[in-house]
Amino acid sequence: MVSNDKRIRIITGHYGSGKSEFSVNYVVQLRKETEDKVAIADLDVVNVYFRSRERKEELRAMGIHPIDSSIDAPSLDVPAVSGEVTAPMHDSSYQYVIDLGGDKVGAKVIARFKESLPENGYDFFFVVNANRERTQTAEEVIEYIDEIEAASGLKITGLINNTHMLKATTVEDVLKGQEVAKKVSEMRNIPIKYISCLEEVAEQLPEGLDGQILPIHLYMRADWMM
């Protein structure tokens, strides 16, 4: 159950990892599991495409409070962050998800709010897509994690295997990513928290894999996009 994670969940990952897609699916599942207030903040000021803020009306309709840039321009790359971001950090009645920019520049955004994070009260999840450059091997993933941790001042607490090829994703893709994530887990003592993939692929995965399987719906891509 995603509701068993720390109250504040920060989600990061390399460009193209599917970080924002996972973040939206995660917060939708969280809404189903808890009676608490639920909020998601889009702190990705680096990637102009596929931001969770672009689905804020859908999220509101589900009973999820979206927080985005202080500038109302969802299709623009604006380095501005609303002060509202800190409110759910201090309000324990909220379950909170933060969609963070996926490189060391984007990670610096959360460093600005580090003092507002409760000690031992957050999870920092790294999304692994072993089909993307710079995260195809355990060594590459660890190098990337090191950059994110140095820039943010926070430690990664969990891994998410989201290895995909969009709608062409196969079981073999997911299992390849699982092997990479498992090596990272063993080398850095970071648990694999989730395996994220399309529902039709999730149904074919073997039993006994590390991590909770979280089937996803493609909220962030139009049906015509492959």
C-alpha positions as semicolon CSV with decimal commas, in nm:
position;residue;x (nm);y (nm);z (nm)
1;M;0,000;0,000;0,000
2;V;0,138;0,340;-0,098
3;S;-0,021;0,487;0,212
4;N;0,239;0,302;0,420
5;D;0,519;0,523;0,289
6;K;0,635;0,832;0,478
7;R;0,383;1,116;0,480
8;I;0,594;1,323;0,238
9;R;0,713;1,147;-0,078
10;I;0,962;1,316;-0,311
11;I;0,998;1,152;-0,652
12;T;1,291;1,211;-0,886
13;G;1,448;1,040;-1,187
14;H;1,633;1,099;-1,511
15;Y;1,458;1,278;-1,799
16;G;1,241;1,023;-1,981
17;S;1,226;0,786;-1,685
18;G;0,850;0,831;-1,651
19;K;0,886;1,016;-1,321
20;S;0,584;1,243;-1,365
21;E;0,366;0,959;-1,495
22;F;0,455;0,755;-1,189
23;S;0,396;1,053;-0,959
24;V;0,043;1,107;-1,092
25;N;-0,045;0,738;-1,074
26;Y;0,101;0,718;-0,725
27;V;-0,101;1,012;-0,594
28;V;-0,421;0,876;-0,755
29;Q;-0,363;0,543;-0,578
30;L;-0,286;0,727;-0,255
31;R;-0,618;0,910;-0,282
32;K;-0,793;0,572;-0,298
33;E;-0,617;0,442;0,013
34;T;-0,647;0,727;0,262
35;E;-0,912;0,951;0,414
36;D;-0,648;1,222;0,475
37;K;-0,615;1,528;0,256
38;V;-0,389;1,457;-0,043
39;A;-0,172;1,703;-0,236
40;I;0,081;1,684;-0,518
41;A;0,337;1,954;-0,596
42;D;0,500;1,991;-0,935
43;L;0,853;2,115;-0,863
44;D;0,993;2,016;-1,202
45;V;1,127;2,349;-1,330
46;V;1,360;2,177;-1,580
47;N;1,148;1,963;-1,814
48;V;0,884;2,151;-2,012
49;Y;0,707;1,833;-2,127
50;F;0,482;1,586;-1,941
51;R;0,458;1,778;-1,615
52;S;0,209;1,667;-1,353
53;R;0,074;2,025;-1,334
54;E;-0,080;1,971;-1,678
55;R;-0,337;1,738;-1,519
56;K;-0,436;1,964;-1,231
57;E;-0,805;1,986;-1,325
58;E;-0,832;1,607;-1,340
59;L;-0,653;1,581;-1,009
60;R;-0,885;1,834;-0,844
61;A;-1,183;1,633;-0,967
62;M;-1,039;1,329;-0,787
63;G;-1,007;1,517;-0,459
64;I;-0,633;1,582;-0,493
65;H;-0,492;1,929;-0,431
66;P;-0,236;2,023;-0,703
67;I;0,038;2,279;-0,633
68;D;0,247;2,415;-0,917
69;S;0,452;2,713;-1,027
70;S;0,357;3,054;-0,893
71;I;0,323;3,160;-1,257
72;D;0,008;3,035;-1,430
73;A;0,179;2,914;-1,746
74;P;0,175;2,532;-1,746
75;S;0,341;2,496;-2,087
76;L;0,631;2,728;-2,013
77;D;0,963;2,643;-1,853
78;V;0,956;2,889;-1,564
79;P;1,202;2,874;-1,271
80;A;0,941;2,990;-1,021
81;V;0,797;2,790;-0,733
82;S;0,492;2,874;-0,527
83;G;0,536;2,935;-0,155
84;E;0,233;2,708;-0,114
85;V;0,474;2,417;-0,155
86;T;0,570;2,426;0,213
87;A;0,215;2,428;0,354
88;P;0,155;2,048;0,336
89;M;0,507;1,991;0,471
90;H;0,400;2,155;0,798
91;D;0,042;2,023;0,800
92;S;0,029;1,662;0,921
93;S;-0,329;1,626;0,796
94;Y;-0,188;1,605;0,441
95;Q;-0,043;1,310;0,254
96;Y;0,199;1,477;0,015
97;V;0,372;1,385;-0,314
98;I;0,639;1,605;-0,473
99;D;0,727;1,560;-0,841
100;L;1,085;1,689;-0,850
101;G;1,302;1,784;-1,147
102;G;1,512;1,492;-1,265
103;D;1,868;1,622;-1,264
104;K;2,107;1,802;-1,029
105;V;1,968;2,141;-1,136
106;G;1,612;2,032;-1,063
107;A;1,718;1,867;-0,738
108;K;1,847;2,198;-0,607
109;V;1,485;2,315;-0,586
110;I;1,409;2,076;-0,299
111;A;1,727;2,183;-0,117
112;R;1,564;2,522;-0,077
113;F;1,284;2,358;0,126
114;K;1,505;2,114;0,317
115;E;1,452;2,285;0,653
116;S;1,074;2,249;0,611
117;L;1,094;1,871;0,577
118;P;1,029;1,686;0,905
119;E;1,323;1,477;1,021
120;N;1,271;1,113;0,920
121;G;0,929;1,215;0,791
122;Y;0,986;1,183;0,417
123;D;1,075;0,932;0,147
124;F;1,292;1,023;-0,152
125;F;1,226;0,783;-0,439
126;F;1,445;0,748;-0,749
127;V;1,277;0,625;-1,070
128;V;1,490;0,388;-1,278
129;N;1,428;0,334;-1,650
130;A;1,703;0,102;-1,773
131;N;1,606;0,180;-2,133
132;R;1,719;0,542;-2,098
133;E;2,069;0,684;-2,133
134;R;2,269;0,729;-1,813
135;T;2,057;0,477;-1,623
136;Q;2,116;0,156;-1,819
137;T;2,357;0,001;-1,567
138;A;2,375;-0,005;-1,189
139;E;2,693;0,202;-1,201
140;E;2,524;0,471;-1,411
141;V;2,223;0,480;-1,180
142;I;2,446;0,517;-0,874
143;E;2,640;0,800;-1,038
144;Y;2,311;0,977;-1,110
145;I;2,185;0,918;-0,758
146;D;2,507;1,067;-0,622
147;E;2,448;1,383;-0,827
148;I;2,087;1,414;-0,706
149;E;2,183;1,361;-0,342
150;A;2,466;1,613;-0,360
151;A;2,243;1,877;-0,517
152;S;1,943;1,819;-0,290
153;G;2,118;1,749;0,038
154;L;1,881;1,452;0,084
155;K;1,932;1,076;0,066
156;I;1,743;0,844;-0,168
157;T;1,532;0,606;0,042
158;G;1,377;0,387;-0,226
159;L;1,400;0,275;-0,589
160;I;1,120;0,251;-0,845
161;N;1,169;0,023;-1,144
162;N;0,980;0,199;-1,421
163;T;1,169;0,053;-1,716
164;H;0,951;0,102;-2,020
165;M;0,921;0,159;-2,394
166;L;0,591;0,345;-2,363
167;K;0,306;0,136;-2,506
168;A;0,555;-0,111;-2,654
169;T;0,683;-0,214;-2,310
170;T;0,733;-0,589;-2,260
171;V;0,783;-0,810;-1,957
172;E;1,145;-0,844;-2,066
173;D;1,191;-0,466;-2,041
174;V;1,060;-0,464;-1,685
175;L;1,275;-0,760;-1,581
176;K;1,584;-0,596;-1,734
177;G;1,517;-0,290;-1,523
178;Q;1,457;-0,507;-1,219
179;E;1,805;-0,655;-1,250
180;V;1,960;-0,308;-1,266
181;A;1,753;-0,189;-0,970
182;K;1,843;-0,501;-0,771
183;K;2,216;-0,440;-0,821
184;V;2,176;-0,077;-0,712
185;S;1,977;-0,196;-0,411
186;E;2,250;-0,438;-0,310
187;M;2,536;-0,192;-0,370
188;R;2,374;0,099;-0,187
189;N;2,136;-0,075;0,053
190;I;1,838;0,110;-0,095
191;P;1,519;-0,098;-0,114
192;I;1,320;-0,147;-0,434
193;K;0,984;0,001;-0,335
194;Y;0,780;-0,027;-0,655
195;I;0,768;-0,190;-0,996
196;S;0,566;0,037;-1,221
197;C;0,430;-0,070;-1,559
198;L;0,115;-0,084;-1,770
199;E;-0,156;-0,307;-1,629
200;E;-0,140;-0,556;-1,914
201;V;0,233;-0,600;-1,851
202;A;0,193;-0,613;-1,472
203;E;-0,043;-0,909;-1,510
204;Q;0,234;-1,108;-1,680
205;L;0,514;-1,044;-1,429
206;P;0,644;-1,342;-1,232
207;E;0,582;-1,368;-0,860
208;G;0,851;-1,300;-0,600
209;L;0,995;-0,977;-0,741
210;D;1,126;-0,721;-0,496
211;G;0,893;-0,424;-0,464
212;Q;0,519;-0,365;-0,487
213;I;0,374;-0,381;-0,839
214;L;0,193;-0,057;-0,923
215;P;0,000;-0,082;-1,252
216;I;-0,023;0,257;-1,423
217;H;-0,258;0,443;-1,651
218;L;-0,104;0,683;-1,905
219;Y;-0,238;1,013;-1,774
220;M;0,050;1,217;-1,914
221;R;0,038;1,106;-2,279
222;A;-0,244;1,144;-2,527
223;D;-0,384;0,821;-2,670
224;W;-0,227;0,892;-3,008
225;M;0,126;0,905;-2,863
226;M;0,322;0,584;-2,871
